[in-house]
Amino acid sequence: RKGVLRLNGNSEAWEMIDREAVNGYLDQGFTVLLCNYRGIRPTVDPHGVKVVQEGLPPGVAGLLGLIRRVWAKRVPERGTMLLDADAGMQFLTQKLRIPAERTLVVGQSIGGSLAVLTAARYPGCAVGSCRSFAKLSSVIAAHGSNIIRAMLPLPWPAPPLARIFAGCLALAVGWELNAEGAWGRVQGFKWREFAGADAMIAYPLSLHRAL
Protein backbone atom coordinates (compact mmCIF):
# COMPACT_ATOMS: atom_id res chain seq x y z
CA ARG A 1 0.00 0.00 0.00
CA LYS A 2 1.07 3.58 -0.57
CA GLY A 3 -0.44 6.88 0.48
CA VAL A 4 -0.50 10.60 -0.27
CA LEU A 5 -1.27 13.43 2.15
CA ARG A 6 -2.02 16.66 0.31
CA LEU A 7 -1.81 19.96 2.19
CA ASN A 8 -3.55 22.98 0.68
CA GLY A 9 -2.34 26.48 0.15
CA ASN A 10 -3.86 29.34 2.11
CA SER A 11 -7.52 29.98 1.12
CA GLU A 12 -7.53 26.71 -0.87
CA ALA A 13 -10.00 24.31 0.72
CA TRP A 14 -9.77 20.68 -0.37
CA GLU A 15 -13.22 21.00 -1.92
CA MET A 16 -11.69 23.41 -4.47
CA ILE A 17 -8.98 21.01 -5.68
CA ASP A 18 -9.15 19.87 -9.29
CA ARG A 19 -10.34 16.27 -9.25
CA GLU A 20 -7.81 15.38 -11.94
CA ALA A 21 -5.00 16.28 -9.53
CA VAL A 22 -6.28 13.52 -7.24
CA ASN A 23 -7.19 10.99 -9.93
CA GLY A 24 -3.59 10.85 -11.08
CA TYR A 25 -2.59 9.42 -7.70
CA LEU A 26 -5.62 7.15 -7.47
CA ASP A 27 -4.85 5.70 -10.90
CA GLN A 28 -1.40 4.75 -9.60
CA GLY A 29 -2.86 2.91 -6.63
CA PHE A 30 -2.31 5.55 -3.94
CA THR A 31 -4.62 6.14 -1.01
CA VAL A 32 -5.16 9.92 -0.99
CA LEU A 33 -5.98 11.94 2.13
CA LEU A 34 -7.19 15.53 1.75
CA CYS A 35 -7.85 17.79 4.70
CA ASN A 36 -8.51 21.40 5.63
CA TYR A 37 -6.01 22.15 8.38
CA ARG A 38 -6.71 24.97 10.80
CA GLY A 39 -5.46 28.35 9.65
CA ILE A 40 -6.91 28.38 6.13
CA ARG A 41 -8.58 31.73 5.57
CA PRO A 42 -9.56 34.17 2.80
CA THR A 43 -6.65 35.82 1.06
CA VAL A 44 -5.78 39.25 2.46
CA ASP A 45 -5.34 42.04 -0.05
CA PRO A 46 -1.56 42.64 -0.40
CA HIS A 47 -2.05 46.39 0.03
CA GLY A 48 -3.85 46.05 3.33
CA VAL A 49 -7.24 47.32 2.11
CA LYS A 50 -9.11 44.39 3.63
CA VAL A 51 -7.31 44.77 6.95
CA VAL A 52 -8.51 48.36 7.21
CA GLN A 53 -12.06 47.34 6.23
CA GLU A 54 -12.15 44.77 9.02
CA GLY A 55 -12.19 47.48 11.67
CA LEU A 56 -8.57 48.55 11.98
CA PRO A 57 -8.34 52.32 11.49
CA PRO A 58 -5.38 53.84 9.68
CA GLY A 59 -2.55 55.40 11.63
CA VAL A 60 -0.77 54.40 14.83
CA ALA A 61 -3.98 53.17 16.51
CA GLY A 62 -4.63 50.78 13.64
CA LEU A 63 -1.05 49.52 13.67
CA LEU A 64 -1.25 48.83 17.41
CA GLY A 65 -4.54 47.00 16.84
CA LEU A 66 -2.91 44.89 14.14
CA ILE A 67 -0.03 44.02 16.48
CA ARG A 68 -2.48 42.98 19.22
CA ARG A 69 -4.42 40.83 16.76
CA VAL A 70 -1.28 39.11 15.50
CA TRP A 71 0.06 38.63 19.04
CA ALA A 72 -3.19 36.95 20.14
CA LYS A 73 -2.71 34.34 17.39
CA ARG A 74 1.00 33.85 17.85
CA VAL A 75 2.20 30.28 18.47
CA PRO A 76 -1.18 28.48 18.87
CA GLU A 77 -2.35 28.88 15.26
CA ARG A 78 1.00 27.90 13.76
CA GLY A 79 1.10 24.96 16.14
CA THR A 80 -2.39 23.78 15.21
CA MET A 81 -1.48 23.70 11.51
CA LEU A 82 1.51 21.48 12.26
CA LEU A 83 -0.61 19.29 14.54
CA ASP A 84 -3.26 18.86 11.84
CA ALA A 85 -0.66 17.91 9.24
CA ASP A 86 0.86 15.42 11.67
CA ALA A 87 -2.61 14.01 12.42
CA GLY A 88 -2.99 13.29 8.70
CA MET A 89 0.28 11.37 8.69
CA GLN A 90 -0.73 9.47 11.81
CA PHE A 91 -3.99 8.47 10.12
CA LEU A 92 -2.13 7.10 7.10
CA THR A 93 0.67 5.37 8.99
CA GLN A 94 -1.17 4.15 12.11
CA LYS A 95 -4.85 3.81 11.20
CA LEU A 96 -4.35 2.63 7.61
CA ARG A 97 -0.95 1.06 8.39
CA ILE A 98 0.80 2.52 5.34
CA PRO A 99 4.56 2.62 6.02
CA ALA A 100 6.08 6.10 6.17
CA GLU A 101 8.58 5.12 3.48
CA ARG A 102 5.63 4.47 1.14
CA THR A 103 3.96 7.79 1.94
CA LEU A 104 4.21 11.13 0.12
CA VAL A 105 3.34 14.49 1.69
CA VAL A 106 2.75 17.10 -0.99
CA GLY A 107 1.73 20.70 -0.40
CA GLN A 108 1.33 24.01 -2.17
CA SER A 109 2.27 27.46 -0.92
CA ILE A 110 2.11 27.42 2.90
CA GLY A 111 1.06 23.78 2.59
CA GLY A 112 4.38 23.07 0.90
CA SER A 113 6.25 24.31 3.95
CA LEU A 114 4.02 22.25 6.25
CA ALA A 115 4.68 19.23 4.02
CA VAL A 116 8.47 19.58 4.41
CA LEU A 117 8.27 20.03 8.19
CA THR A 118 5.92 17.05 8.49
CA ALA A 119 7.90 14.71 6.24
CA ALA A 120 11.08 15.53 8.17
CA ARG A 121 9.55 13.84 11.23
CA TYR A 122 8.88 10.53 9.44
CA PRO A 123 11.98 8.61 8.28
CA GLY A 124 11.72 7.58 4.66
CA CYS A 125 8.70 9.74 3.91
CA ALA A 126 8.76 11.50 0.52
CA VAL A 127 7.82 15.16 0.06
CA GLY A 128 6.79 17.49 -2.74
CA SER A 129 6.90 21.26 -2.20
CA CYS A 130 4.99 23.17 -4.86
CA ARG A 131 5.21 26.95 -5.22
CA SER A 132 6.34 27.41 -1.63
CA PHE A 133 8.71 29.58 0.35
CA ALA A 134 11.98 28.99 2.16
CA LYS A 135 10.89 30.84 5.32
CA LEU A 136 7.45 32.17 6.19
CA SER A 137 8.92 35.21 7.95
CA SER A 138 10.41 36.45 4.66
CA VAL A 139 7.01 36.32 2.95
CA ILE A 140 5.37 38.09 5.90
CA ALA A 141 8.07 40.75 5.74
CA ALA A 142 7.48 41.30 2.03
CA HIS A 143 3.68 41.55 2.16
CA GLY A 144 3.25 42.75 5.73
CA SER A 145 5.25 45.84 4.89
CA ASN A 146 2.53 46.83 2.38
CA ILE A 147 -0.08 46.66 5.14
CA ILE A 148 2.04 48.74 7.50
CA ARG A 149 2.76 51.34 4.82
CA ALA A 150 -0.96 51.56 3.97
CA MET A 151 -1.76 52.26 7.62
CA LEU A 152 1.15 54.68 8.18
CA PRO A 153 1.68 56.69 4.98
CA LEU A 154 4.97 58.35 5.88
CA PRO A 155 7.22 60.50 3.67
CA TRP A 156 10.52 58.90 4.71
CA PRO A 157 11.93 55.77 2.99
CA ALA A 158 9.53 53.41 4.73
CA PRO A 159 9.67 50.20 2.63
CA PRO A 160 12.94 48.73 4.02
CA LEU A 161 12.07 49.61 7.63
CA ALA A 162 8.51 48.32 7.20
CA ARG A 163 9.84 45.00 5.88
CA ILE A 164 12.24 44.68 8.81
CA PHE A 165 9.46 45.50 11.28
CA ALA A 166 7.03 42.99 9.73
CA GLY A 167 9.68 40.25 9.66
CA CYS A 168 10.70 40.88 13.27
CA LEU A 169 7.05 40.85 14.36
CA ALA A 170 6.56 37.47 12.66
CA LEU A 171 9.58 36.02 14.47
CA ALA A 172 8.58 37.57 17.81
CA VAL A 173 5.15 35.90 17.77
CA GLY A 174 6.54 32.53 16.69
CA TRP A 175 5.10 32.70 13.17
CA GLU A 176 7.94 30.95 11.39
CA LEU A 177 7.89 27.92 9.12
CA ASN A 178 11.47 27.16 8.09
CA ALA A 179 11.24 24.71 5.21
CA GLU A 180 14.79 25.50 4.15
CA GLY A 181 16.10 24.34 7.51
CA ALA A 182 13.99 21.17 7.54
CA TRP A 183 14.72 20.15 3.94
CA GLY A 184 17.94 18.36 4.82
CA ARG A 185 16.18 16.24 7.46
CA VAL A 186 13.82 14.68 4.92
CA GLN A 187 15.19 11.20 4.24
CA GLY A 188 12.86 10.10 1.45
CA PHE A 189 12.56 11.23 -2.16
CA LYS A 190 11.90 14.95 -2.42
CA TRP A 191 11.24 17.56 -5.05
CA ARG A 192 10.39 21.25 -5.23
CA GLU A 193 8.64 23.39 -7.81
CA PHE A 194 8.29 27.12 -8.35
CA ALA A 195 6.19 29.49 -10.46
CA GLY A 196 8.26 32.15 -12.14
CA ALA A 197 5.42 34.68 -12.36
CA ASP A 198 4.18 34.13 -8.79
CA ALA A 199 3.18 37.47 -7.27
CA MET A 200 2.64 36.09 -3.76
CA ILE A 201 5.85 34.07 -3.34
CA ALA A 202 8.40 35.80 -5.54
CA TYR A 203 11.25 33.60 -6.75
CA PRO A 204 13.87 35.18 -4.39
CA LEU A 205 11.67 34.04 -1.46
CA SER A 206 11.04 30.53 -2.82
CA LEU A 207 12.34 27.26 -1.45
CA HIS A 208 13.57 26.44 -4.95
CA ARG A 209 15.82 29.49 -4.94
CA ALA A 210 17.08 28.94 -1.39
CA LEU A 211 18.25 25.43 -2.17
PDB file of C-alpha atoms in Angstrom:
ATOM      1  CA  ARG A   1       0.000   0.000   0.000  1.00  0.00           C
ATOM      2  CA  LYS A   2       1.071   3.582  -0.570  1.00  0.00           C
ATOM      3  CA  GLY A   3      -0.438   6.884   0.480  1.00  0.00           C
ATOM      4  CA  VAL A   4      -0.499  10.604  -0.272  1.00  0.00           C
ATOM      5  CA  LEU A   5      -1.275  13.425   2.148  1.00  0.00           C
ATOM      6  CA  ARG A   6      -2.021  16.662   0.309  1.00  0.00           C
ATOM      7  CA  LEU A   7      -1.812  19.963   2.190  1.00  0.00           C
ATOM      8  CA  ASN A   8      -3.554  22.976   0.676  1.00  0.00           C
ATOM      9  CA  GLY A   9      -2.342  26.477   0.149  1.00  0.00           C
ATOM     10  CA  ASN A  10      -3.865  29.336   2.111  1.00  0.00           C
ATOM     11  CA  SER A  11      -7.517  29.979   1.120  1.00  0.00           C
ATOM     12  CA  GLU A  12      -7.529  26.707  -0.867  1.00  0.00           C
ATOM     13  CA  ALA A  13     -10.001  24.308   0.725  1.00  0.00           C
ATOM     14  CA  TRP A  14      -9.766  20.684  -0.372  1.00  0.00           C
ATOM     15  CA  GLU A  15     -13.217  21.003  -1.921  1.00  0.00           C
ATOM     16  CA  MET A  16     -11.690  23.406  -4.466  1.00  0.00           C
ATOM     17  CA  ILE A  17      -8.982  21.012  -5.685  1.00  0.00           C
ATOM     18  CA  ASP A  18      -9.151  19.873  -9.294  1.00  0.00           C
ATOM     19  CA  ARG A  19     -10.337  16.268  -9.255  1.00  0.00           C
ATOM     20  CA  GLU A  20      -7.808  15.382 -11.939  1.00  0.00           C
ATOM     21  CA  ALA A  21      -5.003  16.280  -9.531  1.00  0.00           C
ATOM     22  CA  VAL A  22      -6.280  13.522  -7.243  1.00  0.00           C
ATOM     23  CA  ASN A  23      -7.190  10.992  -9.929  1.00  0.00           C
ATOM     24  CA  GLY A  24      -3.591  10.854 -11.078  1.00  0.00           C
ATOM     25  CA  TYR A  25      -2.590   9.424  -7.696  1.00  0.00           C
ATOM     26  CA  LEU A  26      -5.623   7.145  -7.466  1.00  0.00           C
ATOM     27  CA  ASP A  27      -4.854   5.700 -10.901  1.00  0.00           C
ATOM     28  CA  GLN A  28      -1.400   4.755  -9.605  1.00  0.00           C
ATOM     29  CA  GLY A  29      -2.860   2.914  -6.629  1.00  0.00           C
ATOM     30  CA  PHE A  30      -2.309   5.551  -3.944  1.00  0.00           C
ATOM     31  CA  THR A  31      -4.623   6.140  -1.008  1.00  0.00           C
ATOM     32  CA  VAL A  32      -5.159   9.916  -0.993  1.00  0.00           C
ATOM     33  CA  LEU A  33      -5.978  11.941   2.134  1.00  0.00           C
ATOM     34  CA  LEU A  34      -7.191  15.534   1.748  1.00  0.00           C
ATOM     35  CA  CYS A  35      -7.852  17.788   4.705  1.00  0.00           C
ATOM     36  CA  ASN A  36      -8.506  21.403   5.632  1.00  0.00           C
ATOM     37  CA  TYR A  37      -6.012  22.148   8.378  1.00  0.00           C
ATOM     38  CA  ARG A  38      -6.708  24.971  10.798  1.00  0.00           C
ATOM     39  CA  GLY A  39      -5.457  28.351   9.653  1.00  0.00           C
ATOM     40  CA  ILE A  40      -6.908  28.383   6.130  1.00  0.00           C
ATOM     41  CA  ARG A  41      -8.580  31.733   5.570  1.00  0.00           C
ATOM     42  CA  PRO A  42      -9.563  34.173   2.797  1.00  0.00           C
ATOM     43  CA  THR A  43      -6.645  35.819   1.063  1.00  0.00           C
ATOM     44  CA  VAL A  44      -5.777  39.247   2.459  1.00  0.00           C
ATOM     45  CA  ASP A  45      -5.342  42.036  -0.052  1.00  0.00           C
ATOM     46  CA  PRO A  46      -1.557  42.641  -0.403  1.00  0.00           C
ATOM     47  CA  HIS A  47      -2.048  46.387   0.027  1.00  0.00           C
ATOM     48  CA  GLY A  48      -3.852  46.050   3.330  1.00  0.00           C
ATOM     49  CA  VAL A  49      -7.239  47.321   2.113  1.00  0.00           C
ATOM     50  CA  LYS A  50      -9.106  44.394   3.630  1.00  0.00           C
ATOM     51  CA  VAL A  51      -7.314  44.768   6.948  1.00  0.00           C
ATOM     52  CA  VAL A  52      -8.512  48.357   7.208  1.00  0.00           C
ATOM     53  CA  GLN A  53     -12.061  47.342   6.235  1.00  0.00           C
ATOM     54  CA  GLU A  54     -12.147  44.768   9.025  1.00  0.00           C
ATOM     55  CA  GLY A  55     -12.187  47.475  11.672  1.00  0.00           C
ATOM     56  CA  LEU A  56      -8.572  48.550  11.980  1.00  0.00           C
ATOM     57  CA  PRO A  57      -8.338  52.322  11.488  1.00  0.00           C
ATOM     58  CA  PRO A  58      -5.376  53.841   9.680  1.00  0.00           C
ATOM     59  CA  GLY A  59      -2.549  55.398  11.633  1.00  0.00           C
ATOM     60  CA  VAL A  60      -0.768  54.395  14.828  1.00  0.00           C
ATOM     61  CA  ALA A  61      -3.978  53.168  16.508  1.00  0.00           C
ATOM     62  CA  GLY A  62      -4.629  50.778  13.642  1.00  0.00           C
ATOM     63  CA  LEU A  63      -1.048  49.521  13.667  1.00  0.00           C
ATOM     64  CA  LEU A  64      -1.247  48.829  17.409  1.00  0.00           C
ATOM     65  CA  GLY A  65      -4.544  47.002  16.843  1.00  0.00           C
ATOM     66  CA  LEU A  66      -2.911  44.894  14.145  1.00  0.00           C
ATOM     67  CA  ILE A  67      -0.032  44.015  16.482  1.00  0.00           C
ATOM     68  CA  ARG A  68      -2.478  42.979  19.222  1.00  0.00           C
ATOM     69  CA  ARG A  69      -4.417  40.829  16.760  1.00  0.00           C
ATOM     70  CA  VAL A  70      -1.281  39.110  15.502  1.00  0.00           C
ATOM     71  CA  TRP A  71       0.055  38.626  19.041  1.00  0.00           C
ATOM     72  CA  ALA A  72      -3.191  36.949  20.138  1.00  0.00           C
ATOM     73  CA  LYS A  73      -2.713  34.337  17.386  1.00  0.00           C
ATOM     74  CA  ARG A  74       1.004  33.848  17.850  1.00  0.00           C
ATOM     75  CA  VAL A  75       2.196  30.277  18.467  1.00  0.00           C
ATOM     76  CA  PRO A  76      -1.182  28.477  18.875  1.00  0.00           C
ATOM     77  CA  GLU A  77      -2.347  28.880  15.261  1.00  0.00           C
ATOM     78  CA  ARG A  78       1.000  27.899  13.763  1.00  0.00           C
ATOM     79  CA  GLY A  79       1.104  24.957  16.136  1.00  0.00           C
ATOM     80  CA  THR A  80      -2.386  23.780  15.213  1.00  0.00           C
ATOM     81  CA  MET A  81      -1.484  23.696  11.513  1.00  0.00           C
ATOM     82  CA  LEU A  82       1.505  21.481  12.265  1.00  0.00           C
ATOM     83  CA  LEU A  83      -0.613  19.293  14.541  1.00  0.00           C
ATOM     84  CA  ASP A  84      -3.259  18.862  11.844  1.00  0.00           C
ATOM     85  CA  ALA A  85      -0.658  17.910   9.245  1.00  0.00           C
ATOM     86  CA  ASP A  86       0.858  15.415  11.667  1.00  0.00           C
ATOM     87  CA  ALA A  87      -2.606  14.009  12.421  1.00  0.00           C
ATOM     88  CA  GLY A  88      -2.986  13.294   8.703  1.00  0.00           C
ATOM     89  CA  MET A  89       0.279  11.373   8.692  1.00  0.00           C
ATOM     90  CA  GLN A  90      -0.733   9.467  11.808  1.00  0.00           C
ATOM     91  CA  PHE A  91      -3.988   8.467  10.123  1.00  0.00           C
ATOM     92  CA  LEU A  92      -2.133   7.096   7.097  1.00  0.00           C
ATOM     93  CA  THR A  93       0.674   5.372   8.991  1.00  0.00           C
ATOM     94  CA  GLN A  94      -1.175   4.147  12.109  1.00  0.00           C
ATOM     95  CA  LYS A  95      -4.852   3.813  11.196  1.00  0.00           C
ATOM     96  CA  LEU A  96      -4.353   2.632   7.609  1.00  0.00           C
ATOM     97  CA  ARG A  97      -0.954   1.058   8.393  1.00  0.00           C
ATOM     98  CA  ILE A  98       0.800   2.524   5.345  1.00  0.00           C
ATOM     99  CA  PRO A  99       4.558   2.622   6.022  1.00  0.00           C
ATOM    100  CA  ALA A 100       6.083   6.098   6.167  1.00  0.00           C
ATOM    101  CA  GLU A 101       8.585   5.123   3.477  1.00  0.00           C
ATOM    102  CA  ARG A 102       5.626   4.471   1.135  1.00  0.00           C
ATOM    103  CA  THR A 103       3.962   7.794   1.936  1.00  0.00           C
ATOM    104  CA  LEU A 104       4.206  11.125   0.118  1.00  0.00           C
ATOM    105  CA  VAL A 105       3.339  14.493   1.690  1.00  0.00           C
ATOM    106  CA  VAL A 106       2.747  17.096  -0.991  1.00  0.00           C
ATOM    107  CA  GLY A 107       1.729  20.698  -0.405  1.00  0.00           C
ATOM    108  CA  GLN A 108       1.327  24.006  -2.168  1.00  0.00           C
ATOM    109  CA  SER A 109       2.270  27.462  -0.922  1.00  0.00           C
ATOM    110  CA  ILE A 110       2.114  27.422   2.903  1.00  0.00           C
ATOM    111  CA  GLY A 111       1.061  23.776   2.588  1.00  0.00           C
ATOM    112  CA  GLY A 112       4.385  23.072   0.899  1.00  0.00           C
ATOM    113  CA  SER A 113       6.255  24.306   3.952  1.00  0.00           C
ATOM    114  CA  LEU A 114       4.021  22.253   6.250  1.00  0.00           C
ATOM    115  CA  ALA A 115       4.685  19.234   4.024  1.00  0.00           C
ATOM    116  CA  VAL A 116       8.465  19.583   4.408  1.00  0.00           C
ATOM    117  CA  LEU A 117       8.274  20.031   8.186  1.00  0.00           C
ATOM    118  CA  THR A 118       5.924  17.046   8.494  1.00  0.00           C
ATOM    119  CA  ALA A 119       7.899  14.706   6.243  1.00  0.00           C
ATOM    120  CA  ALA A 120      11.081  15.526   8.175  1.00  0.00           C
ATOM    121  CA  ARG A 121       9.546  13.838  11.230  1.00  0.00           C
ATOM    122  CA  TYR A 122       8.883  10.529   9.436  1.00  0.00           C
ATOM    123  CA  PRO A 123      11.981   8.614   8.278  1.00  0.00           C
ATOM    124  CA  GLY A 124      11.724   7.576   4.656  1.00  0.00           C
ATOM    125  CA  CYS A 125       8.695   9.743   3.906  1.00  0.00           C
ATOM    126  CA  ALA A 126       8.760  11.504   0.517  1.00  0.00           C
ATOM    127  CA  VAL A 127       7.823  15.156   0.058  1.00  0.00           C
ATOM    128  CA  GLY A 128       6.794  17.487  -2.740  1.00  0.00           C
ATOM    129  CA  SER A 129       6.899  21.261  -2.197  1.00  0.00           C
ATOM    130  CA  CYS A 130       4.986  23.171  -4.855  1.00  0.00           C
ATOM    131  CA  ARG A 131       5.210  26.954  -5.220  1.00  0.00           C
ATOM    132  CA  SER A 132       6.335  27.414  -1.633  1.00  0.00           C
ATOM    133  CA  PHE A 133       8.714  29.580   0.349  1.00  0.00           C
ATOM    134  CA  ALA A 134      11.976  28.991   2.162  1.00  0.00           C
ATOM    135  CA  LYS A 135      10.885  30.843   5.322  1.00  0.00           C
ATOM    136  CA  LEU A 136       7.449  32.172   6.192  1.00  0.00           C
ATOM    137  CA  SER A 137       8.920  35.212   7.947  1.00  0.00           C
ATOM    138  CA  SER A 138      10.415  36.452   4.662  1.00  0.00           C
ATOM    139  CA  VAL A 139       7.011  36.321   2.949  1.00  0.00           C
ATOM    140  CA  ILE A 140       5.369  38.088   5.895  1.00  0.00           C
ATOM    141  CA  ALA A 141       8.068  40.748   5.745  1.00  0.00           C
ATOM    142  CA  ALA A 142       7.483  41.302   2.032  1.00  0.00           C
ATOM    143  CA  HIS A 143       3.685  41.548   2.156  1.00  0.00           C
ATOM    144  CA  GLY A 144       3.247  42.755   5.726  1.00  0.00           C
ATOM    145  CA  SER A 145       5.251  45.844   4.892  1.00  0.00           C
ATOM    146  CA  ASN A 146       2.534  46.826   2.383  1.00  0.00           C
ATOM    147  CA  ILE A 147      -0.078  46.656   5.136  1.00  0.00           C
ATOM    148  CA  ILE A 148       2.042  48.737   7.502  1.00  0.00           C
ATOM    149  CA  ARG A 149       2.761  51.345   4.819  1.00  0.00           C
ATOM    150  CA  ALA A 150      -0.955  51.563   3.972  1.00  0.00           C
ATOM    151  CA  MET A 151      -1.757  52.258   7.616  1.00  0.00           C
ATOM    152  CA  LEU A 152       1.147  54.679   8.176  1.00  0.00           C
ATOM    153  CA  PRO A 153       1.679  56.695   4.979  1.00  0.00           C
ATOM    154  CA  LEU A 154       4.972  58.350   5.875  1.00  0.00           C
ATOM    155  CA  PRO A 155       7.224  60.498   3.668  1.00  0.00           C
ATOM    156  CA  TRP A 156      10.516  58.899   4.711  1.00  0.00           C
ATOM    157  CA  PRO A 157      11.930  55.773   2.995  1.00  0.00           C
ATOM    158  CA  ALA A 158       9.529  53.411   4.729  1.00  0.00           C
ATOM    159  CA  PRO A 159       9.673  50.198   2.631  1.00  0.00           C
ATOM    160  CA  PRO A 160      12.937  48.733   4.023  1.00  0.00           C
ATOM    161  CA  LEU A 161      12.074  49.606   7.628  1.00  0.00           C
ATOM    162  CA  ALA A 162       8.511  48.317   7.196  1.00  0.00           C
ATOM    163  CA  ARG A 163       9.843  44.998   5.884  1.00  0.00           C
ATOM    164  CA  ILE A 164      12.236  44.682   8.813  1.00  0.00           C
ATOM    165  CA  PHE A 165       9.463  45.496  11.283  1.00  0.00           C
ATOM    166  CA  ALA A 166       7.032  42.992   9.726  1.00  0.00           C
ATOM    167  CA  GLY A 167       9.676  40.255   9.662  1.00  0.00           C
ATOM    168  CA  CYS A 168      10.696  40.876  13.272  1.00  0.00           C
ATOM    169  CA  LEU A 169       7.055  40.846  14.362  1.00  0.00           C
ATOM    170  CA  ALA A 170       6.565  37.466  12.664  1.00  0.00           C
ATOM    171  CA  LEU A 171       9.582  36.019  14.469  1.00  0.00           C
ATOM    172  CA  ALA A 172       8.575  37.572  17.807  1.00  0.00           C
ATOM    173  CA  VAL A 173       5.153  35.899  17.767  1.00  0.00           C
ATOM    174  CA  GLY A 174       6.545  32.530  16.685  1.00  0.00           C
ATOM    175  CA  TRP A 175       5.104  32.700  13.167  1.00  0.00           C
ATOM    176  CA  GLU A 176       7.938  30.955  11.389  1.00  0.00           C
ATOM    177  CA  LEU A 177       7.891  27.918   9.122  1.00  0.00           C
ATOM    178  CA  ASN A 178      11.465  27.163   8.095  1.00  0.00           C
ATOM    179  CA  ALA A 179      11.235  24.711   5.209  1.00  0.00           C
ATOM    180  CA  GLU A 180      14.792  25.498   4.146  1.00  0.00           C
ATOM    181  CA  GLY A 181      16.104  24.337   7.512  1.00  0.00           C
ATOM    182  CA  ALA A 182      13.991  21.170   7.542  1.00  0.00           C
ATOM    183  CA  TRP A 183      14.715  20.147   3.943  1.00  0.00           C
ATOM    184  CA  GLY A 184      17.944  18.357   4.823  1.00  0.00           C
ATOM    185  CA  ARG A 185      16.182  16.243   7.456  1.00  0.00           C
ATOM    186  CA  VAL A 186      13.816  14.676   4.916  1.00  0.00           C
ATOM    187  CA  GLN A 187      15.186  11.201   4.245  1.00  0.00           C
ATOM    188  CA  GLY A 188      12.863  10.099   1.455  1.00  0.00           C
ATOM    189  CA  PHE A 189      12.561  11.229  -2.158  1.00  0.00           C
ATOM    190  CA  LYS A 190      11.898  14.949  -2.419  1.00  0.00           C
ATOM    191  CA  TRP A 191      11.245  17.564  -5.051  1.00  0.00           C
ATOM    192  CA  ARG A 192      10.385  21.246  -5.228  1.00  0.00           C
ATOM    193  CA  GLU A 193       8.638  23.392  -7.815  1.00  0.00           C
ATOM    194  CA  PHE A 194       8.286  27.123  -8.355  1.00  0.00           C
ATOM    195  CA  ALA A 195       6.186  29.488 -10.459  1.00  0.00           C
ATOM    196  CA  GLY A 196       8.264  32.149 -12.143  1.00  0.00           C
ATOM    197  CA  ALA A 197       5.419  34.678 -12.358  1.00  0.00           C
ATOM    198  CA  ASP A 198       4.182  34.126  -8.795  1.00  0.00           C
ATOM    199  CA  ALA A 199       3.180  37.470  -7.271  1.00  0.00           C
ATOM    200  CA  MET A 200       2.641  36.094  -3.761  1.00  0.00           C
ATOM    201  CA  ILE A 201       5.849  34.070  -3.342  1.00  0.00           C
ATOM    202  CA  ALA A 202       8.402  35.796  -5.543  1.00  0.00           C
ATOM    203  CA  TYR A 203      11.247  33.602  -6.745  1.00  0.00           C
ATOM    204  CA  PRO A 204      13.868  35.176  -4.394  1.00  0.00           C
ATOM    205  CA  LEU A 205      11.674  34.036  -1.461  1.00  0.00           C
ATOM    206  CA  SER A 206      11.043  30.529  -2.816  1.00  0.00           C
ATOM    207  CA  LEU A 207      12.343  27.264  -1.451  1.00  0.00           C
ATOM    208  CA  HIS A 208      13.569  26.443  -4.951  1.00  0.00           C
ATOM    209  CA  ARG A 209      15.823  29.494  -4.943  1.00  0.00           C
ATOM    210  CA  ALA A 210      17.084  28.941  -1.393  1.00  0.00           C
ATOM    211  CA  LEU A 211      18.254  25.427  -2.170  1.00  0.00           C
TER     212      LEU A 211
END
